[in-house]
mmCIF file with all atom_site columns, C-alpha atoms in Angstrom:
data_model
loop_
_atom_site.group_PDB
_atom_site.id
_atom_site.type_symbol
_atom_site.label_atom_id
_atom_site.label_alt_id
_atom_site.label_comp_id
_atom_site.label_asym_id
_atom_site.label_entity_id
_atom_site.label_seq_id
_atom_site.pdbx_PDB_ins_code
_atom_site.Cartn_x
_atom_site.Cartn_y
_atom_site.Cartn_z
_atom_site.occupancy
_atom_site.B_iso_or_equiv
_atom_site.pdbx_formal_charge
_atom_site.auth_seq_id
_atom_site.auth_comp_id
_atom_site.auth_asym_id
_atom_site.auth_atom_id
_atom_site.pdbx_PDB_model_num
ATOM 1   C CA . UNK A 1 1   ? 0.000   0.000   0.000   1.00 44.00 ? 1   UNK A CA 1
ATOM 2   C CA . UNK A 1 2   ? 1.323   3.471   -1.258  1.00 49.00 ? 2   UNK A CA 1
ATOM 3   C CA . UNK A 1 3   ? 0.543   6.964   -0.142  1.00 46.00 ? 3   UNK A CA 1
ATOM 4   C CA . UNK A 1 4   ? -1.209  7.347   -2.908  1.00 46.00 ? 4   UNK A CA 1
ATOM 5   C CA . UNK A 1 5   ? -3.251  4.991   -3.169  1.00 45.00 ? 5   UNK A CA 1
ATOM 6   C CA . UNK A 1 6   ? -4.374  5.798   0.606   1.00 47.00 ? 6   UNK A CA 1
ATOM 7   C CA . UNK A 1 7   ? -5.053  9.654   -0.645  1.00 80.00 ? 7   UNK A CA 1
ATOM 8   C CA . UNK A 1 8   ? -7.737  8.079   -3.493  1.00 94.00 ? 8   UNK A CA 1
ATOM 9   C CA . UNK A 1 9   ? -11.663 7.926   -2.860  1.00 97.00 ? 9   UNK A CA 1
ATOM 10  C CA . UNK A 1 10  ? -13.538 5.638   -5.091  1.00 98.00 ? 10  UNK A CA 1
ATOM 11  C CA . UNK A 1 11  ? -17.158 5.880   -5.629  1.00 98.00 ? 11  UNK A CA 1
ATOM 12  C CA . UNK A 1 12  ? -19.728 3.644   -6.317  1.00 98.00 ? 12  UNK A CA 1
ATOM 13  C CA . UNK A 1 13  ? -23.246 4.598   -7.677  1.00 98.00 ? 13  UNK A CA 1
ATOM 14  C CA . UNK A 1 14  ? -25.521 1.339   -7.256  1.00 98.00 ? 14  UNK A CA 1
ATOM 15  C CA . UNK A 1 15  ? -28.516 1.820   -9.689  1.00 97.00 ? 15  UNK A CA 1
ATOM 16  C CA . UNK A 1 16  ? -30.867 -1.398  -8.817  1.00 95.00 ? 16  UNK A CA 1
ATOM 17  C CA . UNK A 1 17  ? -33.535 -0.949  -6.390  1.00 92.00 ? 17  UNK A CA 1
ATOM 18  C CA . UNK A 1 18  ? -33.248 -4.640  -5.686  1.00 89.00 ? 18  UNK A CA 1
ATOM 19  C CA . UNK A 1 19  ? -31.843 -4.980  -1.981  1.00 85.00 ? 19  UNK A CA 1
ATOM 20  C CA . UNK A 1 20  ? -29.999 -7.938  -2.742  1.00 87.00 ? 20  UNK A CA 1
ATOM 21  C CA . UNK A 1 21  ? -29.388 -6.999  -6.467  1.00 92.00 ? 21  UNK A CA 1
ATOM 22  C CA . UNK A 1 22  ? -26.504 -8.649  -8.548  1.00 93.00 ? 22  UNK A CA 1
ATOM 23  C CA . UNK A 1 23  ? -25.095 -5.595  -9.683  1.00 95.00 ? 23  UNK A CA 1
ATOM 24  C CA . UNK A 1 24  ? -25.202 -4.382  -6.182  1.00 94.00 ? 24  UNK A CA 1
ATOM 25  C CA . UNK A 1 25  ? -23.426 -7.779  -5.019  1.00 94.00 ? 25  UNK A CA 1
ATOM 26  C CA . UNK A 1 26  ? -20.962 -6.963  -7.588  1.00 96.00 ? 26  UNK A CA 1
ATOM 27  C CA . UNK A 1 27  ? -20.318 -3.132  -6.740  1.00 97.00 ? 27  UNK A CA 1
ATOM 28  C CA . UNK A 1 28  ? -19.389 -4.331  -3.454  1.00 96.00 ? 28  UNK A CA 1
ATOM 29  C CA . UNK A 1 29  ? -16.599 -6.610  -3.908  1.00 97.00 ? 29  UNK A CA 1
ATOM 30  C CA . UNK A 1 30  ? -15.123 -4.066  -6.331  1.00 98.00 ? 30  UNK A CA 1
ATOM 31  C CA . UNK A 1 31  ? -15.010 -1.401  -3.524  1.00 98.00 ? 31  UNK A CA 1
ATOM 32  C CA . UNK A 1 32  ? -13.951 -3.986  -1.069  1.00 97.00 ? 32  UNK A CA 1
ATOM 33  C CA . UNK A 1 33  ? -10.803 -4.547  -3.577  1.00 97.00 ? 33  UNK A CA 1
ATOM 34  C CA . UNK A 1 34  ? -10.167 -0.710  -3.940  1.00 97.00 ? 34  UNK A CA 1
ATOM 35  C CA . UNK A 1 35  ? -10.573 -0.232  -0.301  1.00 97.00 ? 35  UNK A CA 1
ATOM 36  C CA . UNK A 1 36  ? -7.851  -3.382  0.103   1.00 96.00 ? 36  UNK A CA 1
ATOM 37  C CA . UNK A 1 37  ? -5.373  -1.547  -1.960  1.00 96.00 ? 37  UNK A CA 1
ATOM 38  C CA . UNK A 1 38  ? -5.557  1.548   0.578   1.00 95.00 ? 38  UNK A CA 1
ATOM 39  C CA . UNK A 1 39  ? -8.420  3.862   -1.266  1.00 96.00 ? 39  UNK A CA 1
ATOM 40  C CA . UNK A 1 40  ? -11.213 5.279   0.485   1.00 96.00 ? 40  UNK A CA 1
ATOM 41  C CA . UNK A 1 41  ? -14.458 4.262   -0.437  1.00 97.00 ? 41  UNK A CA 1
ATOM 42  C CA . UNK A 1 42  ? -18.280 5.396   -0.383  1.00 97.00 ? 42  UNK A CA 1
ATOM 43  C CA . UNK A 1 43  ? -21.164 3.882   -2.375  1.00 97.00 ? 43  UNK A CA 1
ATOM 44  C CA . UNK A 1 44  ? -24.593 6.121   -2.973  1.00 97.00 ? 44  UNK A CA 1
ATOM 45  C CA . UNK A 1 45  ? -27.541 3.531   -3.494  1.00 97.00 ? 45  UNK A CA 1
ATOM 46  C CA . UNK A 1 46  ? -29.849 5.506   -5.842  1.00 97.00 ? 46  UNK A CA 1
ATOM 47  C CA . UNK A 1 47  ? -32.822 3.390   -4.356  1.00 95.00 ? 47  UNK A CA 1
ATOM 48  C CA . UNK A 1 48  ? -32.365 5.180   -0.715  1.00 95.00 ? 48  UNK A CA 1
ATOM 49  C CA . UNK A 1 49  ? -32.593 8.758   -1.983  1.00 95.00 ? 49  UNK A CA 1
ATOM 50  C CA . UNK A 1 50  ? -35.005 11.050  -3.698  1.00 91.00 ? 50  UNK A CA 1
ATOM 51  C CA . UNK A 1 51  ? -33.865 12.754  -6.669  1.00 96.00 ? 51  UNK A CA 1
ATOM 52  C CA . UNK A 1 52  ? -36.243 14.682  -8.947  1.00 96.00 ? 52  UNK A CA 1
ATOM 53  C CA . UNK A 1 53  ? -36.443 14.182  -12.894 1.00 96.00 ? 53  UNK A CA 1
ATOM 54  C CA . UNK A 1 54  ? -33.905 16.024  -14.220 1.00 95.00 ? 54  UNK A CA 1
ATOM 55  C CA . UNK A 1 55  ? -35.354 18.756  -16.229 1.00 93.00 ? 55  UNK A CA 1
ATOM 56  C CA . UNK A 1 56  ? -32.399 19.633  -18.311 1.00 92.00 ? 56  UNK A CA 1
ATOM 57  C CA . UNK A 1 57  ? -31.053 22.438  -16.222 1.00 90.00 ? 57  UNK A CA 1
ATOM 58  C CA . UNK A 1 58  ? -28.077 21.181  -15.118 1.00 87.00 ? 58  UNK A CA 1
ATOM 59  C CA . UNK A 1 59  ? -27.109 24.027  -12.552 1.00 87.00 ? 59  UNK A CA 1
ATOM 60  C CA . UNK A 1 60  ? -30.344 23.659  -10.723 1.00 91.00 ? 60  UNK A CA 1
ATOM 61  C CA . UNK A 1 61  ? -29.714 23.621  -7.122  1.00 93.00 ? 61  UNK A CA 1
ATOM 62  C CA . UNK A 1 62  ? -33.216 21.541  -6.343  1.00 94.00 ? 62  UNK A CA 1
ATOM 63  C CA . UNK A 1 63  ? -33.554 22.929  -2.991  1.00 93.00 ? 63  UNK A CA 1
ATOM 64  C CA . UNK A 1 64  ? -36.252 20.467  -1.980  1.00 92.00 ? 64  UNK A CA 1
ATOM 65  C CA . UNK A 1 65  ? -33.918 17.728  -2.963  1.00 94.00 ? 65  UNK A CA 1
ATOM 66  C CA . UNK A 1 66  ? -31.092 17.549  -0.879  1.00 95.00 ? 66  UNK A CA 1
ATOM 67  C CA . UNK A 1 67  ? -29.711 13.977  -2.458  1.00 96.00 ? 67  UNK A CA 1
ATOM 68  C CA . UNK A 1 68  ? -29.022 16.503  -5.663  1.00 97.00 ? 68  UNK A CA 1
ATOM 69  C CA . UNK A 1 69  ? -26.112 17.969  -3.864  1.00 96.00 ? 69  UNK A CA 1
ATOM 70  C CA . UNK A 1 70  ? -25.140 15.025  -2.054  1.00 97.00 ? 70  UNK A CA 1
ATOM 71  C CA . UNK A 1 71  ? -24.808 13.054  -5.169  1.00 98.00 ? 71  UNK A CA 1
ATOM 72  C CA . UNK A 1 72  ? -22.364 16.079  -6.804  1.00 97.00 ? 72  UNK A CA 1
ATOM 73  C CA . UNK A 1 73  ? -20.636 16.681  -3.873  1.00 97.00 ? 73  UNK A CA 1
ATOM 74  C CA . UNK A 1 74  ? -19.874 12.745  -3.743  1.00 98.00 ? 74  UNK A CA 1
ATOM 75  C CA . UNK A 1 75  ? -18.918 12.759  -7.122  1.00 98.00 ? 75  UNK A CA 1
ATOM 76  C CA . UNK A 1 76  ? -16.893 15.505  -7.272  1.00 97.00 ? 76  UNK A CA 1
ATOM 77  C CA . UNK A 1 77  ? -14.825 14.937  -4.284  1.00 97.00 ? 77  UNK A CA 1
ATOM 78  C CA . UNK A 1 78  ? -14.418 11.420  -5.467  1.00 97.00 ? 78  UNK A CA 1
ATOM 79  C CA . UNK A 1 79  ? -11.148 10.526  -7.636  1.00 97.00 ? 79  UNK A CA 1
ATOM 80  C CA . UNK A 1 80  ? -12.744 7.508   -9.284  1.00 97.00 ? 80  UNK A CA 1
ATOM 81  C CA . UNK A 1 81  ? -16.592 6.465   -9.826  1.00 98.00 ? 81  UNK A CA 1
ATOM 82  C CA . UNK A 1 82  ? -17.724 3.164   -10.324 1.00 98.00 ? 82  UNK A CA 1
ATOM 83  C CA . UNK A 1 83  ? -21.303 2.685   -12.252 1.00 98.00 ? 83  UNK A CA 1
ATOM 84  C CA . UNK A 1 84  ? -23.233 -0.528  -11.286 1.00 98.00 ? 84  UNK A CA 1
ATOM 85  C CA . UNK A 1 85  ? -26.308 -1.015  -13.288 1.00 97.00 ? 85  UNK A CA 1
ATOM 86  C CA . UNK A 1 86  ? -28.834 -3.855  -14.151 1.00 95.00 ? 86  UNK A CA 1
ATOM 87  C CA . UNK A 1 87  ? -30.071 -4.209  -17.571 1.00 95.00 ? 87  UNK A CA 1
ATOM 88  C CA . UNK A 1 88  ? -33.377 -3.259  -18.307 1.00 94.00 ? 88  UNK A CA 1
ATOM 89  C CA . UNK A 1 89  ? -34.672 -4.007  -21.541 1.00 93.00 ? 89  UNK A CA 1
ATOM 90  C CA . UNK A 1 90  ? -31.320 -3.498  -23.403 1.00 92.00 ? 90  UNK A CA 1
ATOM 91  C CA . UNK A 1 91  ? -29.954 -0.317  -21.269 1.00 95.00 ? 91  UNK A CA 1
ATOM 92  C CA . UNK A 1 92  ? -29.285 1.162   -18.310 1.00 97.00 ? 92  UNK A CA 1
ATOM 93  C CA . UNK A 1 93  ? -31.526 1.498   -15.493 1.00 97.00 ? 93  UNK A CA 1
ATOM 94  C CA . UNK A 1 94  ? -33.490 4.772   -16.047 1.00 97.00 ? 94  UNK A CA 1
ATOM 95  C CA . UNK A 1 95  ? -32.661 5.914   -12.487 1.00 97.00 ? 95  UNK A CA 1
ATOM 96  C CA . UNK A 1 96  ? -29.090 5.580   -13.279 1.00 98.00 ? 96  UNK A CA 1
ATOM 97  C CA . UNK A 1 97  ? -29.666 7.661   -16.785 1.00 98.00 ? 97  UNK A CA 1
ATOM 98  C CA . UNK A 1 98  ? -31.672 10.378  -14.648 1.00 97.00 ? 98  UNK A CA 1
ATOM 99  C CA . UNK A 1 99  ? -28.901 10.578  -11.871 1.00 98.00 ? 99  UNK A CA 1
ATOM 100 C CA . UNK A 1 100 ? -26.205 10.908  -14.485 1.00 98.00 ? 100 UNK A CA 1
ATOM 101 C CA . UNK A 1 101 ? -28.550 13.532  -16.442 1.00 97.00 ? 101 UNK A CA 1
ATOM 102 C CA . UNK A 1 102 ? -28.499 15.688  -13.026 1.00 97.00 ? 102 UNK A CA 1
ATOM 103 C CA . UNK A 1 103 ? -24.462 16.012  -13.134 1.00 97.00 ? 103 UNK A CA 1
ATOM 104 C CA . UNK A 1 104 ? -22.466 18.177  -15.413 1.00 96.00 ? 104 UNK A CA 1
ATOM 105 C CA . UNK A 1 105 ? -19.038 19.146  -16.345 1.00 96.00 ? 105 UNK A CA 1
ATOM 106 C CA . UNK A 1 106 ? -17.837 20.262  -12.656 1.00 95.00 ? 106 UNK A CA 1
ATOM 107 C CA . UNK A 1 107 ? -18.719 17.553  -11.608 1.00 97.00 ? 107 UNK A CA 1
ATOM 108 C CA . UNK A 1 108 ? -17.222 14.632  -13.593 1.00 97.00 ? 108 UNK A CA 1
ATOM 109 C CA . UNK A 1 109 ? -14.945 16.287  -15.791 1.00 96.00 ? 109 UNK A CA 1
ATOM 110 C CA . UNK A 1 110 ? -11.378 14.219  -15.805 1.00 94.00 ? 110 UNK A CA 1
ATOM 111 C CA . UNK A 1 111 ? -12.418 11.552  -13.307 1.00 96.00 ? 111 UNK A CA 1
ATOM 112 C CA . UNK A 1 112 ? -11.601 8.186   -14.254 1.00 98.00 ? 112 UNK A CA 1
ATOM 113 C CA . UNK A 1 113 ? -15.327 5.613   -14.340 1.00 98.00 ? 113 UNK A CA 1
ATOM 114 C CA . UNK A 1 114 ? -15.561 1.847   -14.464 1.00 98.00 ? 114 UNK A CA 1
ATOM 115 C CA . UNK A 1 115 ? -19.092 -0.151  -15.892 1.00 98.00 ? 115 UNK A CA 1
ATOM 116 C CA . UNK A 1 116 ? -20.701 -2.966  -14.277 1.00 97.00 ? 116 UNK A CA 1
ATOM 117 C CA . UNK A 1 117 ? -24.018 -4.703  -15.600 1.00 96.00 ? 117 UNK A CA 1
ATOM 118 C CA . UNK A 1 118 ? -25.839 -7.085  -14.396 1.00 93.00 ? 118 UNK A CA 1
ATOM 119 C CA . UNK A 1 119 ? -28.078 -9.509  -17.094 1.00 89.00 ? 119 UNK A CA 1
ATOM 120 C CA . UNK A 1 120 ? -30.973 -11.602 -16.180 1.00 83.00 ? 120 UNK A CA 1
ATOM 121 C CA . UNK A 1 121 ? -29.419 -13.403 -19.235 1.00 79.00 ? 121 UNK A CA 1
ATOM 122 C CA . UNK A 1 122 ? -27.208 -13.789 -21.808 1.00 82.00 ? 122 UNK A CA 1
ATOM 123 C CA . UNK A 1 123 ? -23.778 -11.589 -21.714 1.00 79.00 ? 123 UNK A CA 1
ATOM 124 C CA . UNK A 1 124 ? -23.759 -8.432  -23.691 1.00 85.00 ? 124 UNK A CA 1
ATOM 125 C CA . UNK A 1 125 ? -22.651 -5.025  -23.517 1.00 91.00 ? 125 UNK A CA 1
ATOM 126 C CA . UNK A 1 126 ? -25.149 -2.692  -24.516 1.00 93.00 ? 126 UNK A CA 1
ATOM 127 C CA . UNK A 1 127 ? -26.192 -0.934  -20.650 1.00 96.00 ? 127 UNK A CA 1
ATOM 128 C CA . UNK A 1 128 ? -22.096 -1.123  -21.031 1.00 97.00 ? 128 UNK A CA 1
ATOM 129 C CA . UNK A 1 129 ? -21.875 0.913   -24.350 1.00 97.00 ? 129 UNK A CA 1
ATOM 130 C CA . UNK A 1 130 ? -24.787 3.352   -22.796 1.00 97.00 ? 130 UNK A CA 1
ATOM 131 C CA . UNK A 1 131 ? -22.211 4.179   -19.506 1.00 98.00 ? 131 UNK A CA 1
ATOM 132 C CA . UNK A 1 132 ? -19.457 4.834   -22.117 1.00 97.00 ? 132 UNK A CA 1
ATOM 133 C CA . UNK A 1 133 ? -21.470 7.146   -24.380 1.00 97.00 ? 133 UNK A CA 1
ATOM 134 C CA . UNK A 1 134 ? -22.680 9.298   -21.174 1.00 97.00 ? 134 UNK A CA 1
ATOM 135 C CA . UNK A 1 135 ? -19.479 9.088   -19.367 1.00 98.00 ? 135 UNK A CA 1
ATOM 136 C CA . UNK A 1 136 ? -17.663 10.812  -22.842 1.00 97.00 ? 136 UNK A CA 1
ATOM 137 C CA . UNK A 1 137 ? -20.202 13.401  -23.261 1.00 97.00 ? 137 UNK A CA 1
ATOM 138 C CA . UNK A 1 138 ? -19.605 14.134  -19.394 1.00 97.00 ? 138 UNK A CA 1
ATOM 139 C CA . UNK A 1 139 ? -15.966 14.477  -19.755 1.00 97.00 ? 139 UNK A CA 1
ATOM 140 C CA . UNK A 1 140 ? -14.897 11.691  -18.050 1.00 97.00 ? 140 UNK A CA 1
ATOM 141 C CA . UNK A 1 141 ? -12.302 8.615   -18.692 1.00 97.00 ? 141 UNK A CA 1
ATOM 142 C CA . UNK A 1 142 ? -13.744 5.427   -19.153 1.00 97.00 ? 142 UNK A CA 1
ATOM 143 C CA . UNK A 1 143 ? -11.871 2.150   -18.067 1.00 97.00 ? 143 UNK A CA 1
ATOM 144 C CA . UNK A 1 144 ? -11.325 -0.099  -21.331 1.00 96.00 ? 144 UNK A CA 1
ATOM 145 C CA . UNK A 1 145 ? -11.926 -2.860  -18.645 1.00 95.00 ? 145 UNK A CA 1
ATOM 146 C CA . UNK A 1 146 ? -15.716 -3.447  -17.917 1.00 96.00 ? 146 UNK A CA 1
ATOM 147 C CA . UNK A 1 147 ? -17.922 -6.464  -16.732 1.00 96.00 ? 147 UNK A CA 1
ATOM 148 C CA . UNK A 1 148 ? -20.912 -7.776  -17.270 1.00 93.00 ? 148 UNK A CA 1
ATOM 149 C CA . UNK A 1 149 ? -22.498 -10.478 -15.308 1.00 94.00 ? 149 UNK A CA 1
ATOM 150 C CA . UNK A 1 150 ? -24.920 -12.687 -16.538 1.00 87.00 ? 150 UNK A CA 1
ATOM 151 C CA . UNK A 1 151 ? -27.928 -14.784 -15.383 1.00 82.00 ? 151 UNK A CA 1
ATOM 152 C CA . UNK A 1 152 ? -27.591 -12.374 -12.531 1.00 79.00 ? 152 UNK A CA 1
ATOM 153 C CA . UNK A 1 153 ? -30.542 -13.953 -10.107 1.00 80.00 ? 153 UNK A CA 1
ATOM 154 C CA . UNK A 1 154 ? -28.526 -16.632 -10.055 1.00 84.00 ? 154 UNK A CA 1
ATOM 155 C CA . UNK A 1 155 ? -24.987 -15.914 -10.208 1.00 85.00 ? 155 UNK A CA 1
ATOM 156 C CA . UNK A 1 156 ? -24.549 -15.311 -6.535  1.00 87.00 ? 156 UNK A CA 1
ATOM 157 C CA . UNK A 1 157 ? -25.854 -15.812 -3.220  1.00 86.00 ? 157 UNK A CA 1
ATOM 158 C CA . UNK A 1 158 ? -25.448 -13.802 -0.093  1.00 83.00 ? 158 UNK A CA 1
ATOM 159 C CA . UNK A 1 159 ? -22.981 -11.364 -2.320  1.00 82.00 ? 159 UNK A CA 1
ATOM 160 C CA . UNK A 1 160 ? -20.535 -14.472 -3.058  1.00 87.00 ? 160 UNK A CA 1
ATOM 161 C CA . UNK A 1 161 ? -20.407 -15.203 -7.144  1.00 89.00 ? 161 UNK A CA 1
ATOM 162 C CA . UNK A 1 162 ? -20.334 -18.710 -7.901  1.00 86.00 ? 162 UNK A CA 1
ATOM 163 C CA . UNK A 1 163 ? -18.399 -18.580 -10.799 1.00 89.00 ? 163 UNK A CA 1
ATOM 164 C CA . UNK A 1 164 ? -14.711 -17.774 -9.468  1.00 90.00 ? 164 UNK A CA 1
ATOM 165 C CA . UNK A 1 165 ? -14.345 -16.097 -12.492 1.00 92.00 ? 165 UNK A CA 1
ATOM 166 C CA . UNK A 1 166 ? -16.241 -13.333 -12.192 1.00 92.00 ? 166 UNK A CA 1
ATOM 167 C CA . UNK A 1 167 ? -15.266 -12.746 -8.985  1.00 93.00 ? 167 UNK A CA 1
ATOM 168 C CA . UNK A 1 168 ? -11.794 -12.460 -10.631 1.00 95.00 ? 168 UNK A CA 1
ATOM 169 C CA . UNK A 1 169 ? -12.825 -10.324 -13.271 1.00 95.00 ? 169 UNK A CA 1
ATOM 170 C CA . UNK A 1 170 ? -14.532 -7.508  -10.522 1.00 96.00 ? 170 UNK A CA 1
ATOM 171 C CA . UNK A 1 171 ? -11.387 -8.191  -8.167  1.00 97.00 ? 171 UNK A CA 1
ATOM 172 C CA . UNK A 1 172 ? -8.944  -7.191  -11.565 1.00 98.00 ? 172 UNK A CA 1
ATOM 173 C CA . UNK A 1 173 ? -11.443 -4.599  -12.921 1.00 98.00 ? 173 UNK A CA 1
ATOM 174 C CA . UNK A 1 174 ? -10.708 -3.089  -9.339  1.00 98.00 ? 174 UNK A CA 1
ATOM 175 C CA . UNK A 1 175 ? -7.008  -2.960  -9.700  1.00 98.00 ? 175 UNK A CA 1
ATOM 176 C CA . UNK A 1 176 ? -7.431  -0.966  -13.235 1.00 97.00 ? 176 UNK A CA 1
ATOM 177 C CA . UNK A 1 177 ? -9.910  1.436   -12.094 1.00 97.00 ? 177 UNK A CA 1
ATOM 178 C CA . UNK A 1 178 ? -6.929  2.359   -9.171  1.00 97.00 ? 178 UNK A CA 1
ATOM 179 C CA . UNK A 1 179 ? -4.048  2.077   -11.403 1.00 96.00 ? 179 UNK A CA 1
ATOM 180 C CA . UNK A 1 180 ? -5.707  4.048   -13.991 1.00 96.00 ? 180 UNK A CA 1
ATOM 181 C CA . UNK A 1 181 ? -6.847  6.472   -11.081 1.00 96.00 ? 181 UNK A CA 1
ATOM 182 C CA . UNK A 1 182 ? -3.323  7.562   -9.974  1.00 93.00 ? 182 UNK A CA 1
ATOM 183 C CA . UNK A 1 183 ? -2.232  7.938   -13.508 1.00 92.00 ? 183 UNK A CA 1
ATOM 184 C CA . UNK A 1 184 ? -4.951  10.195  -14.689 1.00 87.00 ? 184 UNK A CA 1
ATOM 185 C CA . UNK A 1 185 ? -6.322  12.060  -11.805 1.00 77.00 ? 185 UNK A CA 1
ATOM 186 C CA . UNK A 1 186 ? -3.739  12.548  -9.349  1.00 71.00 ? 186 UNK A CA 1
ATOM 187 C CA . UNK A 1 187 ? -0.836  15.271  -9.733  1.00 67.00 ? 187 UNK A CA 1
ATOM 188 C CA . UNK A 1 188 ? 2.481   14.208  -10.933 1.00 65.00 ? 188 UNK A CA 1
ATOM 189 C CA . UNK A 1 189 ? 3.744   14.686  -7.724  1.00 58.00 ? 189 UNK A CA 1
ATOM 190 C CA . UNK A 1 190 ? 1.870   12.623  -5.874  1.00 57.00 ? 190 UNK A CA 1
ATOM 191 C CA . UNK A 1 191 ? 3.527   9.906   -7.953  1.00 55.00 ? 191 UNK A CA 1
ATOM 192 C CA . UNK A 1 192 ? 6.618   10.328  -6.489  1.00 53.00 ? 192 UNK A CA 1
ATOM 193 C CA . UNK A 1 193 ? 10.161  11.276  -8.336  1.00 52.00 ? 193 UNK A CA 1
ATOM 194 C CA . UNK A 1 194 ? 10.458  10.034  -11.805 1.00 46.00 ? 194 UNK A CA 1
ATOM 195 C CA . UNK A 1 195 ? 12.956  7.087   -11.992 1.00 43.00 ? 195 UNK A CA 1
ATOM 196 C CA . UNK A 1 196 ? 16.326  8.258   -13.362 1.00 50.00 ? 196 UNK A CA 1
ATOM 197 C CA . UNK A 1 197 ? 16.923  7.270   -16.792 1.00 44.00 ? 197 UNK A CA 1
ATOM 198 C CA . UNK A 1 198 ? 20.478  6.901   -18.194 1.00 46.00 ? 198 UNK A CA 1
ATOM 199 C CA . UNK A 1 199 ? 21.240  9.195   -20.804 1.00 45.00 ? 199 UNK A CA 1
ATOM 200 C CA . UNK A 1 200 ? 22.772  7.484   -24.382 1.00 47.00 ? 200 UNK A CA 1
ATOM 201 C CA . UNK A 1 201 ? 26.374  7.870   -24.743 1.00 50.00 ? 201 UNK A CA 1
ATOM 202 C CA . UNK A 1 202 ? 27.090  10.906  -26.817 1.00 46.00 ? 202 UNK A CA 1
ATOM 203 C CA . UNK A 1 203 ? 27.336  9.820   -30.973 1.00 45.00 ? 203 UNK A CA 1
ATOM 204 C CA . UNK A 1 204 ? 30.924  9.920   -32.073 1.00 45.00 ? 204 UNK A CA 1
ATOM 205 C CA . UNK A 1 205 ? 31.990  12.639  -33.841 1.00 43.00 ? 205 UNK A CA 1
ATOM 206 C CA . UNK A 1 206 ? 31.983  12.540  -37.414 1.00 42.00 ? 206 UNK A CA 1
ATOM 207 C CA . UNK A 1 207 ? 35.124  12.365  -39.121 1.00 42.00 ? 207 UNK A CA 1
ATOM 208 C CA . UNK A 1 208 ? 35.542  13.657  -42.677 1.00 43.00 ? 208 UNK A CA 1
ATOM 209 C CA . UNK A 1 209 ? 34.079  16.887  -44.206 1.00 43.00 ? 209 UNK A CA 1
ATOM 210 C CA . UNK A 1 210 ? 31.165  15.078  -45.980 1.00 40.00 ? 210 UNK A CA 1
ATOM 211 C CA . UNK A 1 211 ? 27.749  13.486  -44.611 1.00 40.00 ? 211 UNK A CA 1
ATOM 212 C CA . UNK A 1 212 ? 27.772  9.994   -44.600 1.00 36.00 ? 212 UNK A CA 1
#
């Protein structure tokens, strides 16, 4: 464990209103990696707050909706976000979409996100492809890494996957999203001095008066 990786906070936005959801199960043992490697963690479960339809004005303060501001303050203090979805009829969950719609540019701009979906079957990647598009048009850097889980009802019980490979998919989609975190987000600095490089010995000198 590095200084670094102690100064990052990572994210996660749970989307399924399911209590025991699979995408929920899975959001949790990416955090509980990240928070492993030294990174402080936080989730926001969009099922425990109110937030209004977004209405297109981004800069609304929504006054009578104090889980606006919590949600941008979270996500703005936070160095990486993690975005843990089901799949509802080929996308993401429209809460997710709406919370997403409520941020802007201050916000998210230059933090580094990571995609998790959860299927009720077959694998595919098209709530996946929705984070990505939203994510860009926010300003933010998606992972290349993602994972989707299929047959979700079933792939776990009690928050333990079944399959040890997806646990070991979520556990190494973890160690991107904090590798990728200290190389984006964090100041040079904090990195550390740059490891000397040895310079090439100096070309001979040319002898004769023409090029070669």
């Amino acid at each position: 464990m590095t200084p670094v990786q102690r100064e990052l906070e990572i994210l996660g936005i749970a989307a399924s209103a399911r209590k025991d959801s699979t995408s929920g199960a899975a959001l949790d043992l990416v955090l509980a990696r990240a928070a492993e490697l030294g990174c402080r963690t936080r989730v926001f479960r969009l099922a425990e707050v109110r937030l209004p339809f977004c209405d297109g004005d981004k800069a609304a303060a929504w006054p009578g909706c104090p889980a606006v501001a919590e949600l941008r303050g979270a996500v703005t203090r936070a160095h990486g976000v993690v975005l843990a979805t089901p799949e509802y009829h080929g996308g993401m969950s429209g809460a997710l979409k709406n919370a997403l719609d409520l941020l802007d540019f201050p916000h998210t701009s230059g933090r580094v996100f990571a995609g998790i979906s959860a299927l009720g079957g077959r694998s595919n990647s098209n709530a996946l492809n929705q984070l990505r598009t939203t994510v860009r048009w926010l300003h933010g850097w998606m992972l290349p890494d993602q994972v989707a889980v299929p047959q979700g009802r079933a792939a776990h019980t009690g928050g333990r996957f079944h399959e040890p490979e997806v646990t070991a998919r979520l556990t190494a989609l973890a160690d991107s999203l904090v590798r990728a975190t200290r190389a984006l987000v964090l100041p040079p600095a904090a990195h550390g001095p740059a490891p000397e490089r040895a310079l090439p010995d100096a070309a001979p000198a040319a002898q004769g008066g023409r090029d070669a």
